[in-house]
Structure formats: structure tokens, C-alpha cells
């Protein structure tokens, strides 16, 4: 059997980190098994639909290197892959369910349903549709209050639905009793529940891998598979990603729920992928740093966590620092360019490219995220007229600093070779031997004056890159207190 898995995001805004997490686990299994991975866009919720969201899903999954084999942009044997383009596909199945007595029309208005729910809550009975419309013709129903002209279609849940099923990750699962779920809305769109089953069947999906929030829906899906005479796929429900306080990660509460946030911050896709893998999976060797291929080769559903993994950004930063250090210098430089360009400093000239190439070895071990380059290299790329010394650095390192800065400038001025070694030798002679200072004390004011901050790449190297004129100007013009 060729395995076919899918991820089925709803285009309702910035792509959620859960979409990447689900795609990763789907794809780890697919690639191990030599199967196919489908990207299906579940856009039946028109109220929450956002037009640019689908493209963002494509962009973010591509950025992570999670490539699908079939999808709205790629096509494939089961196209279209957007549910809104498949509306006529669902209708015959609704007709069959109605004809077989597994579904019925419901004309209740939203107001009537609201009242019914409030009444159930007041009486502390389980909430769920009370079947007022079941078995009635429109005329019979219209004689009662709260009746609309356009019906929805509901499933008729039997007394003994399949509440127990086998999950690849969790083993035997007991799901709660469902109520008579709407499967076709008044606007003619199927709900998620009908569309997901019809599409999973028609697209030949063999394994449904999704978040644990769908466990309670699975009995409804199993019923639909059975009623329509279709083979049930296997199910695996992944644990939900959680905030440090154990709540579910949501885009409203946690910026890290948005995939674009990781790009903005400068996390590397390889680090994020490793992190997401680690959240739900462990390699048999226990090794925490692994590639997609390593995860995929060893993949085993029984090694997937069932406990909601906590989204620990410190761990991600640690991983990211590791992957940054592993990059070839020119690769790192290329990945830093967008951040420097965004800051308005990088103009792509040969001069800027050389400055960046020279500074990469100085900062490669000092970054946890790429966006830190903006603070680390501000001194080098910012226009001279925009250069300012951070007030904290002034306060900390430039009080009474005139003698040190003057001695440094006087020692550097005569240099004919502007190399790291020449700079260091001249500074050490003037400040350590001449003024009798320890290197830390001697370099701090020079660093503040030249780099504008207390945190900067190694000083003599930074000064060599910055050039003699700019260094001397900054030493002589420092805002000393
Ligand atoms: N459209 C659903 C979602 O956004 C898909 C759930 C599923 O994979 O069945 O999560």
C-alpha cells in the first residue's frame, strides 16, 4: 500500500505554527514510507477566510523545506485541492445520507438554537441539538417558532456511535458522545466534518494525522466513513503545543504561534524544524540535534509524545545558535542581508558585502537569532551622522574617559598598517603599558566610543573593519561625561 497523508490548514490568517508541526510529522512518515503528501486548503469557513493566507501557508512550508507532492499550486490526480472549488463534490454524498436516513434537514434559526443552548445550560443537561426538526416536513416545522426558510443538514447520531477507536500514537481512545452535527450549511457549503471525510476518501488518504483537538470529532468522521461505505483511514492525534503555563498555543496570546514570527526574529528553518521535531519526538539514540532525514528514517508512531509539549523558546534559541554556528560563512552572510536591508543600512554594494563578509566570523558565535545582527553591527553599517552611543554605554563606560580615549587615538593615529594586530599592539602599549590599566578597563571606553554599545564583536577586529578615519573620529568626538 502506498501511504498518502495530508495536511489540511484553514486559510484564516497568518499560518499557525501547528500547521508546520503537523506537516513535519505527516511528512516524516510519508518520506519514510515512500508515500505522498497532499496539501489541501480547507476554506469552507467563509467568515474567517483570508485571501492572502493560502500563499503564506505555501511560503512558510516551503521556507521550512516541507514540500508537498500535490496541492492547489502543484495540482495532482485529485485536483482541485481547495475545498471551495469542490462544492459539487459534496452534494451527492449529502443526498445519499439523507436518502439512507443518516441525515435530516434542520430549519432552526440561530436564535432558536441559542435559546435552546441557554435553556440546556440553565437546566444543567448536556448541550446538543434537541432534534426539534427531526422527522418533520417543512410545513410541520414551519408551524413551530424559530423556523428559517433555508435548512441545514444534520447527521442523525445513533445511540451507539463508534466512541472507541485505535490511534497510532495513543492506542485505544475513548471520545465523548457527539450531537447531531451540521454537515451542510445554509450557504450550501459543507462543514469541516463532511468535507474532511469526503476529501480524505476521494484523495485516497490512508492516515489522518492531526491535532488532539479533533479527537472528539473522530466518532462523527468514523460514522460518515461507515455510512458512505468507505474504508476508514488510520488516525493519529498529535499532542497540542502548549505555552509555558500549559495553555494551548494561540495566535492571540503568543506571537510564536505565528510562523512568520520565526522568520522575523531570525530563526533558521533547520533549527525550527529540529525544535518542532523534538517537541513531539525523540530519536532512539536520544540525540537532540537531528535533521529531517534522521527523524524520518527512524520514525515510529509509538515514539511520539502524548503529553502536550511545552513551547520552550530558550531551547529553540539554543538550537538556533547551534545551527547558526554550523553555517558556512557566506551562507550566514546571505541570511543576514535581509535584516540589515530592513534596518535601512545595507545597499548591496561591494563595499557593504566586504564589510559583512569581514564581520561574519566576529559574530557567528555571538548570535542566538539572526535579528541580533542589527544591534551587533549597527556601529559598522549605520551612516556616520546617525551613529550615537547608547546612553547605557555612556553611563557605564564613558564617565571620565577622556584620558583613555585620547591615549588610544594618539597611539592609533600614526599607524600605517591598519590591521587587527597593529591596532591591538598600539592600544596595549598606550593603555596597558602607558596608563597601567587592565585590558577590560582599558577597552570598555574605547568599545563604547567606537561601537556605541557595551556589547559588540571583539574590539580590535571591529576597529579594523570600521577603518581608521571613522575610529579616530569616534574616539575624539565621543560623548564623554
Ligand atoms: N482544517 C482543519 C484544521 O485547520 C484540519 C483538521 C484535520 O486535519 O482534520 O486544523
Short mmCIF file of N, CA, C and O in Angstrom, two decimals, residues 134-233:
data_model
loop_
_atom_site.label_atom_id
_atom_site.label_comp_id
_atom_site.label_asym_id
_atom_site.label_seq_id
_atom_site.Cartn_x
_atom_site.Cartn_y
_atom_site.Cartn_z
N UNK A 134 -36.25 16.92 13.51
CA UNK A 134 -36.12 15.55 13.02
C UNK A 134 -37.50 14.92 12.75
O UNK A 134 -38.40 15.02 13.58
N UNK A 135 -37.65 14.31 11.59
CA UNK A 135 -38.89 13.62 11.24
C UNK A 135 -40.00 14.55 10.79
O UNK A 135 -41.13 14.09 10.57
N UNK A 136 -39.72 15.86 10.69
CA UNK A 136 -40.78 16.79 10.31
C UNK A 136 -40.58 17.25 8.86
O UNK A 136 -39.46 17.38 8.38
N UNK A 137 -41.72 17.51 8.20
CA UNK A 137 -41.66 18.18 6.90
C UNK A 137 -41.49 19.68 7.18
O UNK A 137 -41.68 20.12 8.32
N UNK A 138 -41.18 20.41 6.13
CA UNK A 138 -41.03 21.86 6.33
C UNK A 138 -42.33 22.46 6.86
O UNK A 138 -42.33 23.29 7.77
N UNK A 139 -43.47 22.02 6.32
CA UNK A 139 -44.76 22.57 6.74
C UNK A 139 -44.99 22.30 8.23
O UNK A 139 -45.43 23.18 8.97
N UNK A 140 -44.69 21.09 8.65
CA UNK A 140 -44.89 20.76 10.08
C UNK A 140 -43.98 21.63 10.95
O UNK A 140 -44.40 22.15 11.98
N UNK A 141 -42.74 21.79 10.48
CA UNK A 141 -41.77 22.55 11.27
C UNK A 141 -42.13 24.04 11.28
O UNK A 141 -42.00 24.72 12.31
N UNK A 142 -42.63 24.53 10.12
CA UNK A 142 -42.93 25.96 9.99
C UNK A 142 -44.05 26.38 10.94
O UNK A 142 -44.16 27.57 11.29
N UNK A 143 -44.83 25.43 11.39
CA UNK A 143 -45.90 25.75 12.32
C UNK A 143 -45.35 26.08 13.72
O UNK A 143 -46.07 26.62 14.57
N UNK A 144 -44.08 25.75 13.93
CA UNK A 144 -43.45 25.99 15.25
C UNK A 144 -42.55 27.22 15.16
O UNK A 144 -42.09 27.59 14.09
N UNK A 145 -42.24 27.83 16.31
CA UNK A 145 -41.42 29.05 16.26
C UNK A 145 -39.96 28.76 15.89
O UNK A 145 -39.49 27.62 15.99
N UNK A 146 -39.26 29.82 15.46
CA UNK A 146 -37.81 29.75 15.22
C UNK A 146 -37.48 28.95 13.98
O UNK A 146 -36.50 28.19 13.98
N UNK A 147 -38.27 29.09 12.91
CA UNK A 147 -38.04 28.30 11.70
C UNK A 147 -37.53 29.21 10.58
O UNK A 147 -38.12 30.26 10.32
N UNK A 148 -36.46 28.82 9.93
CA UNK A 148 -35.96 29.63 8.81
C UNK A 148 -36.34 28.95 7.49
O UNK A 148 -36.73 27.78 7.49
N UNK A 149 -36.20 29.67 6.37
CA UNK A 149 -36.60 29.11 5.08
C UNK A 149 -35.57 28.14 4.53
O UNK A 149 -35.89 27.20 3.83
N UNK A 150 -34.29 28.43 4.82
CA UNK A 150 -33.23 27.61 4.22
C UNK A 150 -32.69 26.64 5.28
O UNK A 150 -32.20 27.08 6.32
N UNK A 151 -32.78 25.37 5.02
CA UNK A 151 -32.34 24.42 6.06
C UNK A 151 -30.83 24.14 6.02
O UNK A 151 -30.17 24.39 5.02
N UNK A 152 -30.35 23.60 7.12
CA UNK A 152 -29.03 22.95 7.14
C UNK A 152 -29.31 21.45 7.14
O UNK A 152 -30.46 21.03 7.31
N UNK A 153 -28.26 20.66 6.95
CA UNK A 153 -28.43 19.20 7.06
C UNK A 153 -27.61 18.72 8.25
O UNK A 153 -26.45 19.13 8.42
N UNK A 154 -28.24 17.91 9.09
CA UNK A 154 -27.55 17.36 10.27
C UNK A 154 -27.40 15.85 10.18
O UNK A 154 -28.26 15.17 9.60
N UNK A 155 -26.34 15.35 10.80
CA UNK A 155 -26.18 13.89 10.94
C UNK A 155 -27.15 13.41 12.01
O UNK A 155 -27.36 14.11 13.01
N UNK A 156 -27.70 12.22 11.84
CA UNK A 156 -28.51 11.60 12.89
C UNK A 156 -27.60 10.64 13.66
O UNK A 156 -27.36 9.50 13.22
N UNK A 157 -27.08 11.12 14.76
CA UNK A 157 -26.12 10.31 15.51
C UNK A 157 -26.87 9.15 16.19
O UNK A 157 -27.84 9.40 16.92
N UNK A 158 -26.47 7.92 15.95
CA UNK A 158 -27.16 6.79 16.60
C UNK A 158 -26.84 6.72 18.10
O UNK A 158 -25.96 7.43 18.57
N UNK A 159 -27.54 5.86 18.80
CA UNK A 159 -27.30 5.74 20.25
C UNK A 159 -25.91 5.16 20.53
O UNK A 159 -25.38 5.35 21.61
N UNK A 160 -25.40 4.39 19.59
CA UNK A 160 -24.12 3.70 19.84
C UNK A 160 -23.06 4.08 18.80
O UNK A 160 -22.60 3.22 18.04
N UNK A 161 -22.69 5.34 18.74
CA UNK A 161 -21.66 5.71 17.75
C UNK A 161 -20.31 5.10 18.12
O UNK A 161 -20.12 4.67 19.27
N UNK A 162 -19.40 5.05 17.16
CA UNK A 162 -18.07 4.47 17.46
C UNK A 162 -17.22 5.41 18.32
O UNK A 162 -16.43 6.19 17.81
N UNK A 163 -17.42 5.32 19.63
CA UNK A 163 -16.71 6.23 20.54
C UNK A 163 -15.29 5.74 20.82
O UNK A 163 -14.47 6.47 21.34
N UNK A 164 -15.04 4.47 20.54
CA UNK A 164 -13.70 3.92 20.80
C UNK A 164 -13.00 3.68 19.48
O UNK A 164 -13.59 3.10 18.58
N UNK A 165 -11.81 4.13 19.38
CA UNK A 165 -11.05 3.82 18.16
C UNK A 165 -9.58 3.70 18.51
O UNK A 165 -9.14 4.10 19.60
N UNK A 166 -8.84 3.11 17.59
CA UNK A 166 -7.41 2.90 17.83
C UNK A 166 -6.63 4.03 17.18
O UNK A 166 -6.83 4.33 16.01
N UNK A 167 -5.79 4.64 17.97
CA UNK A 167 -4.98 5.76 17.50
C UNK A 167 -3.54 5.28 17.43
O UNK A 167 -3.07 4.56 18.32
N UNK A 168 -2.85 5.65 16.37
CA UNK A 168 -1.47 5.15 16.18
C UNK A 168 -0.55 5.60 17.30
O UNK A 168 0.44 4.94 17.61
N UNK A 169 -0.85 6.75 17.89
CA UNK A 169 0.03 7.28 18.94
C UNK A 169 -0.49 6.89 20.32
O UNK A 169 0.28 6.54 21.21
N UNK A 170 -1.82 6.94 20.48
CA UNK A 170 -2.40 6.82 21.81
C UNK A 170 -2.94 5.44 22.14
O UNK A 170 -3.40 5.20 23.26
N UNK A 171 -2.98 4.54 21.16
CA UNK A 171 -3.62 3.25 21.40
C UNK A 171 -5.13 3.43 21.42
O UNK A 171 -5.68 4.20 20.64
N UNK A 172 -5.81 2.75 22.38
CA UNK A 172 -7.27 2.86 22.45
C UNK A 172 -7.68 4.22 22.97
O UNK A 172 -7.19 4.67 24.01
N UNK A 173 -8.60 4.86 22.27
CA UNK A 173 -9.05 6.20 22.68
C UNK A 173 -10.55 6.14 22.90
O UNK A 173 -11.27 5.47 22.17
N UNK A 174 -11.02 6.83 23.95
CA UNK A 174 -12.46 6.97 24.18
C UNK A 174 -12.83 8.41 23.93
O UNK A 174 -12.35 9.29 24.62
N UNK A 175 -13.70 8.63 22.96
CA UNK A 175 -14.10 10.01 22.65
C UNK A 175 -15.48 10.27 23.26
O UNK A 175 -16.25 9.33 23.48
N UNK A 176 -15.81 11.53 23.51
CA UNK A 176 -17.13 11.84 24.08
C UNK A 176 -18.25 11.67 23.05
O UNK A 176 -18.01 11.65 21.85
N UNK A 177 -19.46 11.55 23.57
CA UNK A 177 -20.65 11.38 22.71
C UNK A 177 -20.90 12.65 21.89
O UNK A 177 -20.99 13.74 22.43
N UNK A 178 -20.98 12.52 20.57
CA UNK A 178 -21.25 13.72 19.76
C UNK A 178 -22.75 14.04 19.71
O UNK A 178 -23.57 13.21 20.08
N UNK A 179 -23.10 15.25 19.24
CA UNK A 179 -24.51 15.54 18.99
C UNK A 179 -24.75 15.56 17.48
O UNK A 179 -23.84 15.25 16.71
N UNK A 180 -25.96 15.92 17.07
CA UNK A 180 -26.30 15.84 15.64
C UNK A 180 -25.62 16.96 14.87
O UNK A 180 -26.18 18.02 14.63
N UNK A 181 -24.43 16.68 14.46
CA UNK A 181 -23.56 17.66 13.80
C UNK A 181 -24.14 18.16 12.48
O UNK A 181 -24.63 17.36 11.69
N UNK A 182 -24.03 19.46 12.24
CA UNK A 182 -24.38 20.00 10.93
C UNK A 182 -23.31 19.55 9.93
O UNK A 182 -22.11 19.65 10.21
N UNK A 183 -23.76 19.05 8.77
CA UNK A 183 -22.77 18.68 7.74
C UNK A 183 -22.88 19.57 6.49
O UNK A 183 -21.92 19.71 5.75
N UNK A 184 -24.07 20.14 6.29
CA UNK A 184 -24.21 21.08 5.15
C UNK A 184 -24.84 22.35 5.69
O UNK A 184 -25.90 22.31 6.33
N UNK A 185 -24.16 23.48 5.43
CA UNK A 185 -24.63 24.75 5.99
C UNK A 185 -25.69 25.37 5.09
O UNK A 185 -25.85 24.97 3.94
N UNK A 186 -26.35 26.39 5.62
CA UNK A 186 -27.41 27.05 4.85
C UNK A 186 -26.85 27.73 3.60
O UNK A 186 -27.56 27.88 2.60
N UNK A 187 -25.56 28.10 3.63
CA UNK A 187 -24.98 28.75 2.44
C UNK A 187 -24.56 27.72 1.37
O UNK A 187 -23.93 28.07 0.37
N UNK A 188 -24.87 26.44 1.60
CA UNK A 188 -24.55 25.41 0.61
C UNK A 188 -23.14 24.86 0.76
O UNK A 188 -22.77 23.91 0.06
N UNK A 189 -22.36 25.43 1.69
CA UNK A 189 -21.01 24.91 1.93
C UNK A 189 -21.10 23.74 2.91
O UNK A 189 -21.86 23.78 3.87
N UNK A 190 -20.28 22.73 2.66
CA UNK A 190 -20.22 21.64 3.66
C UNK A 190 -19.52 22.16 4.90
O UNK A 190 -18.73 23.11 4.82
N UNK A 191 -19.77 21.57 6.05
CA UNK A 191 -18.94 21.89 7.20
C UNK A 191 -17.65 21.08 7.09
O UNK A 191 -17.54 20.14 6.28
N UNK A 192 -16.71 21.43 7.94
CA UNK A 192 -15.45 20.70 8.00
C UNK A 192 -15.68 19.19 8.07
O UNK A 192 -15.02 18.41 7.37
N UNK A 193 -16.63 18.77 8.91
CA UNK A 193 -16.79 17.34 9.19
C UNK A 193 -17.14 16.54 7.93
O UNK A 193 -16.61 15.45 7.72
N UNK A 194 -18.03 17.07 7.13
CA UNK A 194 -18.38 16.34 5.91
C UNK A 194 -17.23 16.44 4.90
O UNK A 194 -16.80 15.45 4.31
N UNK A 195 -16.74 17.66 4.72
CA UNK A 195 -15.73 17.88 3.68
C UNK A 195 -14.47 17.05 3.96
O UNK A 195 -13.87 16.47 3.05
N UNK A 196 -14.08 16.99 5.24
CA UNK A 196 -12.84 16.28 5.56
C UNK A 196 -12.96 14.79 5.23
O UNK A 196 -12.04 14.18 4.70
N UNK A 197 -14.12 14.23 5.50
CA UNK A 197 -14.30 12.80 5.25
C UNK A 197 -14.38 12.52 3.75
O UNK A 197 -13.71 11.64 3.23
N UNK A 198 -15.18 13.32 3.05
CA UNK A 198 -15.32 13.10 1.61
C UNK A 198 -13.96 13.27 0.93
O UNK A 198 -13.54 12.43 0.12
N UNK A 199 -13.26 14.33 1.30
CA UNK A 199 -11.98 14.58 0.63
C UNK A 199 -10.93 13.54 1.02
O UNK A 199 -10.15 13.10 0.18
N UNK A 200 -10.89 13.18 2.29
CA UNK A 200 -9.90 12.17 2.68
C UNK A 200 -10.15 10.88 1.91
O UNK A 200 -9.22 10.22 1.45
N UNK A 201 -11.42 10.54 1.74
CA UNK A 201 -11.72 9.33 0.98
C UNK A 201 -11.35 9.49 -0.50
O UNK A 201 -10.61 8.68 -1.06
N UNK A 202 -11.86 10.57 -1.11
CA UNK A 202 -11.64 10.72 -2.56
C UNK A 202 -10.17 10.93 -2.89
O UNK A 202 -9.73 10.61 -3.99
N UNK A 203 -9.42 11.48 -1.96
CA UNK A 203 -8.00 11.73 -2.23
C UNK A 203 -7.13 10.54 -1.80
O UNK A 203 -5.90 10.63 -1.80
N UNK A 204 -7.77 9.47 -1.38
CA UNK A 204 -7.03 8.25 -1.06
C UNK A 204 -6.15 8.36 0.17
O UNK A 204 -5.09 7.70 0.24
N UNK A 205 -6.58 9.18 1.12
CA UNK A 205 -5.75 9.38 2.32
C UNK A 205 -5.80 8.11 3.18
O UNK A 205 -6.88 7.61 3.53
N UNK A 206 -4.62 7.61 3.51
CA UNK A 206 -4.56 6.36 4.28
C UNK A 206 -4.40 6.61 5.77
O UNK A 206 -4.77 5.78 6.59
N UNK A 207 -3.78 7.75 6.13
CA UNK A 207 -3.52 8.06 7.54
C UNK A 207 -3.91 9.52 7.79
O UNK A 207 -3.40 10.40 7.10
N UNK A 208 -4.78 9.72 8.76
CA UNK A 208 -5.16 11.08 9.14
C UNK A 208 -4.36 11.46 10.39
O UNK A 208 -4.55 10.87 11.45
N UNK A 209 -3.43 12.38 10.20
CA UNK A 209 -2.58 12.80 11.32
C UNK A 209 -2.90 14.25 11.60
O UNK A 209 -2.74 15.11 10.73
N UNK A 210 -3.42 14.53 12.78
CA UNK A 210 -3.86 15.89 13.09
C UNK A 210 -3.78 16.12 14.58
O UNK A 210 -3.41 15.23 15.35
N UNK A 211 -4.16 17.33 15.02
CA UNK A 211 -4.03 17.70 16.42
C UNK A 211 -5.05 17.00 17.30
O UNK A 211 -6.12 16.58 16.84
N UNK A 212 -4.74 16.90 18.59
CA UNK A 212 -5.61 16.16 19.50
C UNK A 212 -6.96 16.85 19.71
O UNK A 212 -7.90 16.22 20.20
N UNK A 213 -7.06 18.13 19.31
CA UNK A 213 -8.36 18.80 19.47
C UNK A 213 -9.44 18.16 18.59
O UNK A 213 -10.62 18.43 18.76
N UNK A 214 -9.02 17.31 17.64
CA UNK A 214 -10.00 16.69 16.75
C UNK A 214 -10.46 15.31 17.24
O UNK A 214 -11.30 14.69 16.60
N UNK A 215 -9.93 14.86 18.38
CA UNK A 215 -10.32 13.53 18.88
C UNK A 215 -11.83 13.44 19.04
O UNK A 215 -12.47 12.46 18.66
N UNK A 216 -12.44 14.51 19.58
CA UNK A 216 -13.87 14.45 19.85
C UNK A 216 -14.68 14.44 18.54
O UNK A 216 -15.86 14.09 18.55
N UNK A 217 -14.07 14.81 17.43
CA UNK A 217 -14.78 14.80 16.15
C UNK A 217 -14.65 13.45 15.44
O UNK A 217 -15.41 13.15 14.52
N UNK A 218 -13.67 12.68 15.84
CA UNK A 218 -13.38 11.44 15.10
C UNK A 218 -14.58 10.48 15.05
O UNK A 218 -14.85 9.91 13.99
N UNK A 219 -15.37 10.31 16.14
CA UNK A 219 -16.54 9.41 16.01
C UNK A 219 -17.49 9.84 14.89
O UNK A 219 -18.01 8.99 14.16
N UNK A 220 -17.67 11.14 14.72
CA UNK A 220 -18.55 11.62 13.63
C UNK A 220 -17.95 11.23 12.29
O UNK A 220 -18.65 10.82 11.36
N UNK A 221 -16.63 11.37 12.18
CA UNK A 221 -15.98 11.05 10.91
C UNK A 221 -16.06 9.55 10.65
O UNK A 221 -16.30 9.12 9.52
N UNK A 222 -15.88 8.76 11.70
CA UNK A 222 -15.97 7.30 11.52
C UNK A 222 -17.36 6.91 11.04
O UNK A 222 -17.52 6.06 10.14
N UNK A 223 -18.39 7.54 11.62
CA UNK A 223 -19.76 7.26 11.18
C UNK A 223 -19.93 7.58 9.71
O UNK A 223 -20.51 6.79 8.96
N UNK A 224 -19.42 8.73 9.30
CA UNK A 224 -19.58 9.13 7.89
C UNK A 224 -18.86 8.15 6.97
O UNK A 224 -19.40 7.74 5.94
N UNK A 225 -17.65 7.74 7.34
CA UNK A 225 -16.95 6.73 6.52
C UNK A 225 -17.81 5.47 6.41
O UNK A 225 -17.98 4.91 5.33
N UNK A 226 -18.35 5.04 7.55
CA UNK A 226 -19.13 3.79 7.55
C UNK A 226 -20.40 3.95 6.72
O UNK A 226 -20.72 3.10 5.89
N UNK A 227 -21.12 5.03 6.94
CA UNK A 227 -22.40 5.23 6.23
C UNK A 227 -22.21 5.33 4.72
O UNK A 227 -23.06 4.90 3.96
N UNK A 228 -21.09 5.93 4.35
CA UNK A 228 -20.86 6.10 2.90
C UNK A 228 -20.20 4.86 2.30
O UNK A 228 -19.92 4.81 1.09
N UNK A 229 -19.96 3.86 3.14
CA UNK A 229 -19.42 2.59 2.66
C UNK A 229 -17.95 2.67 2.30
O UNK A 229 -17.48 1.95 1.42
N UNK A 230 -17.23 3.52 2.99
CA UNK A 230 -15.82 3.73 2.67
C UNK A 230 -14.93 3.16 3.77
O UNK A 230 -15.29 3.19 4.96
N UNK A 231 -13.76 2.73 3.36
CA UNK A 231 -12.79 2.21 4.34
C UNK A 231 -12.30 3.34 5.24
O UNK A 231 -12.03 4.44 4.76
N UNK A 232 -12.21 3.05 6.53
CA UNK A 232 -11.70 4.07 7.46
C UNK A 232 -10.19 4.20 7.31
O UNK A 232 -9.50 3.17 7.25
N UNK A 233 -9.66 5.43 7.32
CA UNK A 233 -8.21 5.57 7.35
C UNK A 233 -7.69 5.30 8.77
O UNK A 233 -8.49 5.17 9.71
#
